[in-house]
Amino acid sequence: MLGSSRWGGFFLPTDLDHVYMLFEFRRIQESAASRLAATHATPAELRALETAADQCREGHLTGQQALFDQGDDDFHLGIAAASHNAFLVAAVREARRLQRQSSIIGLHGAMGGHADEAITEHAAIYEAIRDGDPETAAQAAAVHIDNTLEDYRREIQRRLFG
């Protein structure tokens, strides 16, 4: 596991350049993890991804932020696990932990304007992985991270300029 002292020591959750770089890093990792998962995922890992995506959807539809967040975490970490690459698992876990720091300081609520789209995007990633289509899985993951970043940007604009 990449220790928090290694990345947490220089990550500044209030520095927008750092937040944007973190998204850029997440886009690279999650695309790679999704690409690998499409060729390596076991039936049990596919079931876990489907369950996580369903939990995320349920949390959104019922307004349960904690359920949404848990499903989202399980989904992204499940993809990393299904990549069968321990370094990607550690990197995805650490990047998500750092991103939560920027969320905690008030930049973003996970169920913001992007939650509806996130549910659809998770389904697209899951289906590509399930269908064994590495390039579609990687592209769907990139779109999801890009749209999540756009949601952050909108929220930052709203808070700074009303």
Short mmCIF file of C-alpha atoms in Angstrom, two decimals:
data_model
loop_
_atom_site.label_atom_id
_atom_site.label_comp_id
_atom_site.label_asym_id
_atom_site.label_seq_id
_atom_site.Cartn_x
_atom_site.Cartn_y
_atom_site.Cartn_z
CA MET A 1 0.00 0.00 0.00
CA LEU A 2 1.27 3.43 -0.87
CA GLY A 3 1.40 5.13 2.50
CA SER A 4 -0.34 8.39 3.19
CA SER A 5 3.02 9.90 4.15
CA ARG A 6 4.22 9.44 0.57
CA TRP A 7 1.37 11.30 -1.19
CA GLY A 8 -0.45 12.95 1.69
CA GLY A 9 2.78 14.75 2.53
CA PHE A 10 2.60 16.89 -0.60
CA PHE A 11 -1.09 16.80 -1.60
CA LEU A 12 -2.80 20.10 -0.82
CA PRO A 13 -6.58 19.48 -0.79
CA THR A 14 -7.29 23.23 -0.93
CA ASP A 15 -5.02 23.78 -3.97
CA LEU A 16 -7.17 23.54 -7.10
CA ASP A 17 -4.14 22.69 -9.26
CA HIS A 18 -3.51 19.70 -6.99
CA VAL A 19 -7.15 18.65 -7.15
CA TYR A 20 -7.08 18.85 -10.97
CA MET A 21 -3.78 16.92 -11.12
CA LEU A 22 -5.32 14.27 -8.88
CA PHE A 23 -8.23 13.91 -11.33
CA GLU A 24 -5.75 13.62 -14.20
CA PHE A 25 -3.96 10.87 -12.26
CA ARG A 26 -7.26 9.12 -11.46
CA ARG A 27 -8.22 9.21 -15.16
CA ILE A 28 -4.99 7.37 -16.04
CA GLN A 29 -5.33 4.77 -13.27
CA GLU A 30 -9.03 4.10 -13.63
CA SER A 31 -8.80 3.77 -17.42
CA ALA A 32 -5.93 1.31 -17.02
CA ALA A 33 -7.72 -0.62 -14.25
CA SER A 34 -10.92 -0.84 -16.33
CA ARG A 35 -8.97 -1.99 -19.39
CA LEU A 36 -7.28 -4.75 -17.37
CA ALA A 37 -10.49 -5.71 -15.56
CA ALA A 38 -12.17 -6.32 -18.92
CA THR A 39 -9.68 -9.12 -19.57
CA HIS A 40 -9.10 -10.42 -16.03
CA ALA A 41 -12.38 -10.07 -14.06
CA THR A 42 -13.70 -13.30 -12.57
CA PRO A 43 -17.43 -14.05 -12.33
CA ALA A 44 -17.31 -13.24 -8.60
CA GLU A 45 -15.62 -9.90 -9.30
CA LEU A 46 -18.24 -9.09 -11.94
CA ARG A 47 -21.01 -9.85 -9.42
CA ALA A 48 -19.31 -7.57 -6.88
CA LEU A 49 -19.15 -4.74 -9.44
CA GLU A 50 -22.80 -5.19 -10.34
CA THR A 51 -23.76 -5.17 -6.64
CA ALA A 52 -21.71 -2.01 -6.02
CA ALA A 53 -23.26 -0.23 -9.02
CA ASP A 54 -26.74 -1.24 -7.78
CA GLN A 55 -25.93 0.04 -4.27
CA CYS A 56 -24.78 3.36 -5.71
CA ARG A 57 -28.01 3.64 -7.74
CA GLU A 58 -30.14 2.76 -4.70
CA GLY A 59 -28.32 5.38 -2.59
CA HIS A 60 -28.98 8.02 -5.21
CA LEU A 61 -32.64 7.12 -5.75
CA THR A 62 -33.38 7.07 -2.01
CA GLY A 63 -31.23 10.10 -1.14
CA GLN A 64 -28.91 8.07 1.11
CA GLN A 65 -25.51 9.73 0.67
CA ALA A 66 -23.67 7.11 2.75
CA LEU A 67 -25.09 4.26 0.65
CA PHE A 68 -24.18 6.08 -2.57
CA ASP A 69 -20.64 6.74 -1.30
CA GLN A 70 -20.14 3.13 -0.18
CA GLY A 71 -21.37 1.80 -3.52
CA ASP A 72 -19.13 4.26 -5.37
CA ASP A 73 -16.10 3.24 -3.31
CA ASP A 74 -16.85 -0.46 -3.73
CA PHE A 75 -17.33 -0.01 -7.48
CA HIS A 76 -14.05 1.80 -8.11
CA LEU A 77 -12.03 -0.40 -5.75
CA GLY A 78 -13.74 -3.46 -7.24
CA ILE A 79 -12.57 -2.50 -10.71
CA ALA A 80 -9.03 -2.08 -9.37
CA ALA A 81 -9.26 -5.51 -7.71
CA ALA A 82 -10.56 -7.04 -10.95
CA SER A 83 -7.51 -5.62 -12.77
CA HIS A 84 -5.47 -8.16 -10.77
CA ASN A 85 -2.73 -5.53 -10.33
CA ALA A 86 -1.84 -4.83 -6.70
CA PHE A 87 -0.19 -1.52 -7.59
CA LEU A 88 -3.36 -0.25 -9.26
CA VAL A 89 -5.40 -1.36 -6.22
CA ALA A 90 -3.11 0.64 -3.91
CA ALA A 91 -3.02 3.67 -6.23
CA VAL A 92 -6.80 3.80 -6.74
CA ARG A 93 -7.39 3.47 -2.99
CA GLU A 94 -4.91 6.25 -2.19
CA ALA A 95 -6.14 8.63 -4.91
CA ARG A 96 -9.73 8.20 -3.71
CA ARG A 97 -8.64 8.84 -0.12
CA LEU A 98 -6.93 12.06 -1.17
CA GLN A 99 -9.94 13.13 -3.22
CA ARG A 100 -12.15 12.65 -0.15
CA GLN A 101 -9.94 15.20 1.65
CA SER A 102 -10.88 17.80 -0.95
CA SER A 103 -14.54 16.77 -0.56
CA ILE A 104 -14.38 17.07 3.23
CA ILE A 105 -13.16 20.66 3.01
CA GLY A 106 -16.38 21.48 1.20
CA LEU A 107 -15.50 21.49 -2.48
CA HIS A 108 -18.04 18.88 -3.45
CA GLY A 109 -20.83 16.55 -2.40
CA ALA A 110 -20.71 13.22 -4.25
CA MET A 111 -24.43 13.35 -4.98
CA GLY A 112 -24.17 16.72 -6.69
CA GLY A 113 -25.33 17.44 -10.22
CA HIS A 114 -23.38 14.48 -11.58
CA ALA A 115 -25.00 11.67 -9.56
CA ASP A 116 -27.59 10.76 -12.24
CA GLU A 117 -24.89 10.61 -14.90
CA ALA A 118 -22.54 8.72 -12.57
CA ILE A 119 -25.11 5.91 -12.29
CA THR A 120 -25.31 5.65 -16.09
CA GLU A 121 -21.53 5.91 -16.44
CA HIS A 122 -20.98 3.15 -13.87
CA ALA A 123 -23.35 0.94 -15.88
CA ALA A 124 -21.39 1.62 -19.09
CA ILE A 125 -18.08 0.76 -17.40
CA TYR A 126 -19.55 -2.39 -15.85
CA GLU A 127 -21.08 -3.58 -19.15
CA ALA A 128 -17.80 -3.10 -21.05
CA ILE A 129 -15.88 -5.01 -18.38
CA ARG A 130 -18.54 -7.74 -18.32
CA ASP A 131 -18.44 -7.96 -22.13
CA GLY A 132 -14.63 -8.26 -22.12
CA ASP A 133 -14.16 -5.06 -24.15
CA PRO A 134 -10.98 -3.41 -22.80
CA GLU A 135 -10.97 -0.27 -24.97
CA THR A 136 -14.65 0.53 -24.36
CA ALA A 137 -14.11 -0.04 -20.63
CA ALA A 138 -11.11 2.30 -20.58
CA GLN A 139 -12.98 4.97 -22.55
CA ALA A 140 -16.06 4.70 -20.31
CA ALA A 141 -13.86 5.11 -17.22
CA ALA A 142 -12.17 8.18 -18.74
CA VAL A 143 -15.55 9.75 -19.54
CA HIS A 144 -16.72 9.09 -15.96
CA ILE A 145 -13.66 10.73 -14.40
CA ASP A 146 -13.82 13.68 -16.84
CA ASN A 147 -17.49 14.26 -16.01
CA THR A 148 -16.81 14.00 -12.27
CA LEU A 149 -14.10 16.64 -12.70
CA GLU A 150 -16.53 18.87 -14.59
CA ASP A 151 -18.96 18.53 -11.68
CA TYR A 152 -16.16 19.65 -9.33
CA ARG A 153 -15.39 22.61 -11.58
CA ARG A 154 -19.06 23.66 -11.67
CA GLU A 155 -19.32 23.41 -7.89
CA ILE A 156 -16.14 25.45 -7.40
CA GLN A 157 -17.45 28.13 -9.80
CA ARG A 158 -20.77 28.21 -7.97
CA ARG A 159 -19.11 28.62 -4.57
CA LEU A 160 -16.63 31.22 -5.73
CA PHE A 161 -18.89 33.32 -7.94
CA GLY A 162 -22.44 32.38 -6.91
#
